[in-house]
mmCIF file of C-alpha atoms and ligand atoms in Angstrom:
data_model
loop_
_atom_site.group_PDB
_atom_site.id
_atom_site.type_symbol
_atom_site.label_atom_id
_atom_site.label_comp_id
_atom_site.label_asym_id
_atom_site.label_seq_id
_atom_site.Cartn_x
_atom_site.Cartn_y
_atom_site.Cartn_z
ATOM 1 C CA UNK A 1 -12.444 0.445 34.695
ATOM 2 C CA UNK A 2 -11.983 1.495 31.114
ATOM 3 C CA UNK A 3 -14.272 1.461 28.306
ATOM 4 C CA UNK A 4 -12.918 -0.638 25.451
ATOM 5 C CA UNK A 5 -13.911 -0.002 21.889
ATOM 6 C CA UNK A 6 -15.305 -2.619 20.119
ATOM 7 C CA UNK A 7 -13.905 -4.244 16.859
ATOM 8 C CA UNK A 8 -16.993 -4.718 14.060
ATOM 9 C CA UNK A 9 -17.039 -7.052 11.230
ATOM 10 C CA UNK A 10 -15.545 -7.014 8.387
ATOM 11 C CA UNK A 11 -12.088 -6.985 10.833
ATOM 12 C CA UNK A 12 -9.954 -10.052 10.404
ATOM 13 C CA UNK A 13 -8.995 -9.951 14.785
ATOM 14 C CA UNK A 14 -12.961 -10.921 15.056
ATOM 15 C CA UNK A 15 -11.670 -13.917 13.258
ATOM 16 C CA UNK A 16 -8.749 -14.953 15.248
ATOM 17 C CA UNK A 17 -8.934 -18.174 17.726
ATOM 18 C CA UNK A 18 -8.616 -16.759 20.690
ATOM 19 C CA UNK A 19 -5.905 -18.766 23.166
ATOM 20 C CA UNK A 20 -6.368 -20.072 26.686
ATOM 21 C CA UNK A 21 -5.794 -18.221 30.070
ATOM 22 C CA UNK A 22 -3.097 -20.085 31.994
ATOM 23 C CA UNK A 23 -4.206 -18.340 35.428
ATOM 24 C CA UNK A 24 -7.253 -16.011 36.380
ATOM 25 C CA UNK A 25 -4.719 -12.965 37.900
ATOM 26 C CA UNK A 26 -5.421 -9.469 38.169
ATOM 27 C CA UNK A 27 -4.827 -8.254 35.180
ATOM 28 C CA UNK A 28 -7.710 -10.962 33.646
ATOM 29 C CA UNK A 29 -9.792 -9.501 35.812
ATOM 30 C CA UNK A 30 -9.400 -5.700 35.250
ATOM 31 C CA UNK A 31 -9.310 -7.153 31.574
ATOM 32 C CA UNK A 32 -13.088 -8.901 32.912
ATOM 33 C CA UNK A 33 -14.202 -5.438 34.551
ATOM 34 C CA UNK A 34 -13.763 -3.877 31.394
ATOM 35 C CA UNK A 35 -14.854 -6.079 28.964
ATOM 36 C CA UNK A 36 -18.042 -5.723 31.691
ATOM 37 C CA UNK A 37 -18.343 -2.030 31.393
ATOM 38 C CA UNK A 38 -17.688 -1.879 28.064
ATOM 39 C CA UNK A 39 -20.999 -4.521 26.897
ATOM 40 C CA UNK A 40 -22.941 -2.951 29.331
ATOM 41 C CA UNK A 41 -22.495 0.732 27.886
ATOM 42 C CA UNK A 42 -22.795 -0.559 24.296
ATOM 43 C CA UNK A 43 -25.750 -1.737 25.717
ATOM 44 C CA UNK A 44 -25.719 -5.659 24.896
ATOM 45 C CA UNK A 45 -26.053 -8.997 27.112
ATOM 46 C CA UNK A 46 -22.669 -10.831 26.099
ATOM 47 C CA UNK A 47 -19.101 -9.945 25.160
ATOM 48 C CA UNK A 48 -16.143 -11.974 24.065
ATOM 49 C CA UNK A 49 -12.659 -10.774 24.980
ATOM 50 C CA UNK A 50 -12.128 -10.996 21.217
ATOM 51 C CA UNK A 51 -14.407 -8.270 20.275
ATOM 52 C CA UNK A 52 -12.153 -5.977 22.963
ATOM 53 C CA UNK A 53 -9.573 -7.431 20.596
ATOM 54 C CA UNK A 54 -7.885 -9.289 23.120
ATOM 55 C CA UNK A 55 -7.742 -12.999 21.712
ATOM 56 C CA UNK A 56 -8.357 -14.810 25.720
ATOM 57 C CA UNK A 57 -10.527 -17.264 25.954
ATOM 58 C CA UNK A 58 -13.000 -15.074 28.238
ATOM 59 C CA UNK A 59 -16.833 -14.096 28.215
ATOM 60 C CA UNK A 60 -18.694 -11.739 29.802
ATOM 61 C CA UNK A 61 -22.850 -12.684 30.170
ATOM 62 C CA UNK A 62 -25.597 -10.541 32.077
ATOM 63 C CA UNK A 63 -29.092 -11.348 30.772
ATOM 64 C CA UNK A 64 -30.779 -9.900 33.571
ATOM 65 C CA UNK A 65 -33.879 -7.938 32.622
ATOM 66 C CA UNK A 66 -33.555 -4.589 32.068
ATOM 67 C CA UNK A 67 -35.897 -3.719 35.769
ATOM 68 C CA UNK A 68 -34.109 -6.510 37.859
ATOM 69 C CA UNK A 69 -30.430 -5.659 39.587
ATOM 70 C CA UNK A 70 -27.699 -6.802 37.503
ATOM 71 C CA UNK A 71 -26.330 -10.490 37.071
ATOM 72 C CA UNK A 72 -23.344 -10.259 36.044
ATOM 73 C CA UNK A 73 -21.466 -13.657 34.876
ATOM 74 C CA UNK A 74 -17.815 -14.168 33.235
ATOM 75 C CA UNK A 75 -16.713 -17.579 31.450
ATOM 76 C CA UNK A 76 -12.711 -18.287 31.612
ATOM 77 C CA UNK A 77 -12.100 -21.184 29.039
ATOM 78 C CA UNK A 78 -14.868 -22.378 28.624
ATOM 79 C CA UNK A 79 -15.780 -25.755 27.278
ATOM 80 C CA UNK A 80 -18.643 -27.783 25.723
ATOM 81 C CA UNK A 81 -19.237 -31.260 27.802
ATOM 82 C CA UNK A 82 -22.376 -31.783 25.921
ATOM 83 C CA UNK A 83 -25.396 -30.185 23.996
ATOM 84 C CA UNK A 84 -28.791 -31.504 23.508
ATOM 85 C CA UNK A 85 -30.076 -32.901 20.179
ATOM 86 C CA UNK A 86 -33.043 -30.554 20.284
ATOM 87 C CA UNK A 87 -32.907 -27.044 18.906
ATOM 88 C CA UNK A 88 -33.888 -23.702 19.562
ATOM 89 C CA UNK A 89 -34.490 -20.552 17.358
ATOM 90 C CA UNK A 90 -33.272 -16.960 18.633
ATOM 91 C CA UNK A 91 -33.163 -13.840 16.603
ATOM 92 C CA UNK A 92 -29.451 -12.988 17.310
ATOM 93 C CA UNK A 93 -27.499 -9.954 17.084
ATOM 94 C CA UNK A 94 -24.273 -9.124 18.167
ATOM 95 C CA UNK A 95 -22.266 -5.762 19.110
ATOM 96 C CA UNK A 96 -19.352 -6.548 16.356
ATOM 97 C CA UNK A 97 -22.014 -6.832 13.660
ATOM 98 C CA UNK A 98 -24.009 -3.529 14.935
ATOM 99 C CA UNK A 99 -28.028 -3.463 13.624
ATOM 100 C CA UNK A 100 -28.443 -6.712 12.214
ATOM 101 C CA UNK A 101 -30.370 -9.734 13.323
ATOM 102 C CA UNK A 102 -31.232 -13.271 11.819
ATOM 103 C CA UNK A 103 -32.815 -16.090 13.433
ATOM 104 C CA UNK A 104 -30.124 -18.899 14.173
ATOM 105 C CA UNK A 105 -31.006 -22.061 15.854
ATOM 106 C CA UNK A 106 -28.890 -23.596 18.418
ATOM 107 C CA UNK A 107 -29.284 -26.630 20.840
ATOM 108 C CA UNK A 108 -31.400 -25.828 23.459
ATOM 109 C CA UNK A 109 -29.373 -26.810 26.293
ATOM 110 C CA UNK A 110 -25.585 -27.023 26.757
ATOM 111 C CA UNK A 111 -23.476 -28.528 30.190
ATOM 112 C CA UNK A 112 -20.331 -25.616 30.118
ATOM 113 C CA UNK A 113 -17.408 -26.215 32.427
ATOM 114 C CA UNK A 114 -15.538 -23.050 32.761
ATOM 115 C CA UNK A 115 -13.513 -20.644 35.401
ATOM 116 C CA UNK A 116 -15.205 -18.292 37.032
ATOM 117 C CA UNK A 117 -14.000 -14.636 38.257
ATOM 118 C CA UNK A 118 -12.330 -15.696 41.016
ATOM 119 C CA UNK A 119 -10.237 -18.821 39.238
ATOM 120 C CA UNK A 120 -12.797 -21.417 40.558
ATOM 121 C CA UNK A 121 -13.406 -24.229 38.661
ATOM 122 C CA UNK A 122 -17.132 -24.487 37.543
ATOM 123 C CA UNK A 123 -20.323 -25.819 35.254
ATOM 124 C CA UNK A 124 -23.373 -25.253 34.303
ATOM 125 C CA UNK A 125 -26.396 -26.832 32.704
ATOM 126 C CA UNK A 126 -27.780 -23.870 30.604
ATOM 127 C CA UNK A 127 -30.724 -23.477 28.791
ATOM 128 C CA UNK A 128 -33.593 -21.689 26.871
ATOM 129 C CA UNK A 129 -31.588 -17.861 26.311
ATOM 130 C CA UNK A 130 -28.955 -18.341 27.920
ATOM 131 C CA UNK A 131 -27.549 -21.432 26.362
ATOM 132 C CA UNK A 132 -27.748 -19.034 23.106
ATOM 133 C CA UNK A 133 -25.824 -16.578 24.465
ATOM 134 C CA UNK A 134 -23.045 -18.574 25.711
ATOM 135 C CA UNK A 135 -22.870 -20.689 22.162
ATOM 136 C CA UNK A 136 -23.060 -17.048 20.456
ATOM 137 C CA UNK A 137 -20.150 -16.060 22.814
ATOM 138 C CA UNK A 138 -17.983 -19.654 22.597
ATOM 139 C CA UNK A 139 -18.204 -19.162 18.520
ATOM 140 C CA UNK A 140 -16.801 -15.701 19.154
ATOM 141 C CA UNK A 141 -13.678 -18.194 20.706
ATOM 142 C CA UNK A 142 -13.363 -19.632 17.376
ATOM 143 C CA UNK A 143 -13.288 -16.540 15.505
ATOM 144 C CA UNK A 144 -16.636 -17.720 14.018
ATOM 145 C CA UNK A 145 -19.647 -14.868 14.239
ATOM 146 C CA UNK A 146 -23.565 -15.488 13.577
ATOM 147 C CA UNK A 147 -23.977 -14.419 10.326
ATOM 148 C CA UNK A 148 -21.408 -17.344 9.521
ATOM 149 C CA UNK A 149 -24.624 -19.628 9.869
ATOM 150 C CA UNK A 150 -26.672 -17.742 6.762
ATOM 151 C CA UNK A 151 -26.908 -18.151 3.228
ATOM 152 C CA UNK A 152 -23.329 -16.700 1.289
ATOM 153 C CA UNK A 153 -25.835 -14.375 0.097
ATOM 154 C CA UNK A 154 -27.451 -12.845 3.343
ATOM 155 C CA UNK A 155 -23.941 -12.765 4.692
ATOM 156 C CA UNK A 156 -22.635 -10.676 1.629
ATOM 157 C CA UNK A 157 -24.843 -8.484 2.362
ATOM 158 C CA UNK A 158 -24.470 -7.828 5.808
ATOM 159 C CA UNK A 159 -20.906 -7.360 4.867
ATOM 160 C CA UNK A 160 -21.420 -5.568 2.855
ATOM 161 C CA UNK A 161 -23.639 -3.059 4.200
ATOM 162 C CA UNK A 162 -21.401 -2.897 7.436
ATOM 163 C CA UNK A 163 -18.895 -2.341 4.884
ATOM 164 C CA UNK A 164 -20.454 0.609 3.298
ATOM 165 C CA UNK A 165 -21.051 2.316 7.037
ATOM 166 C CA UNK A 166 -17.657 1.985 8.405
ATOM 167 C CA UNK A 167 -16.620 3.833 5.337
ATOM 168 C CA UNK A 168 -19.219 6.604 6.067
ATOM 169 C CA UNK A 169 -18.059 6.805 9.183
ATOM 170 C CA UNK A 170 -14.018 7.331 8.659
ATOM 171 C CA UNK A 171 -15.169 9.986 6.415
ATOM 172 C CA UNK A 172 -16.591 12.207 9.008
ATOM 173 C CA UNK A 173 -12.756 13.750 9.606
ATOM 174 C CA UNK A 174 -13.140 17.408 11.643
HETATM 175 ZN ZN1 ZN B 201 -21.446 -11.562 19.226
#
């Protein structure tokens, strides 16, 4: 497994629509290991393929508490058969928009048919945390990111900011 770096707004790949995978082989899952490694050193609970800059429809979820063994889950294509009307408010982050958080709300519960690691056709009735965290990751799909859901203003200045840092960083040269 390989560490993968991580692609942080403002980068125009985070906005790409990522494509579908035609067949879960071996080289989406080494892609999958990686993209596992990778969130879990960053540390974070979800990663989209995108953010590895890889534009495949493919999400990697563990939102097992910190103390409990690991959970790990991946998402091939995965698609929206219905959300509830009813909402629910997270403060979100996200690893390609590093140190900044806003409440978004979301529908509380979503039914997700997907393929799993091993190509197996599957679904699931999320909710509560989870059902944020695969909407976060399915926007990722679309090239869209959180702070796409705040005022032009807030998001100009998270841009900014992240802006301003990336900068910072390229200058330390040695
Ligand atoms: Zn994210």
């Amino acid at each position: 497994m390989t560490l993968r770096k991580i692609l942080t707004e403002p980068n125009e790949i985070l906005r790409e629509k990522s494509l579908r995978v035609e067949q879960v082989d071996d080289e989406i899952r080494n892609l999958m290991d990686d993209m596992l490694e990778t969130m879990y050193a960053a540390p974070g609970i979800g990663l989209a393929a995108i953010q590895v800059g890889v534009a495949k429809r493919i999400i990697v979820l563990d939102i097992a508490p910190k103390d409990e063994p690991k959970k790990p889950m991946f998402f091939v294509n995965p698609k929206i058969i219905s959300k509830s009307d009813n909402n629910s408010t997270y403060e979100e982050g996200c690893l390609s928009v590093p140190g900044q958080f806003a409440e978004i709300d979301r529908p509380d519960k979503c039914h997700i048919s997907y393929i799993d690691y091993d190509g197996q056709q599957k679904e699931i009735k999320a909710e509560g945390m989870i059902a944020t965290c695969i909407q976060h990751e399915m926007d990722h799909l679309e090239g869209i990111l959180f702070i796409d859901y705040l005022s032009k203003l807030k998001k100009t200045m998270i841009v900014k900011k992240l802006s301003k840092q990336k900068k910072e960083l390229e200058r330390i040269v040695v």
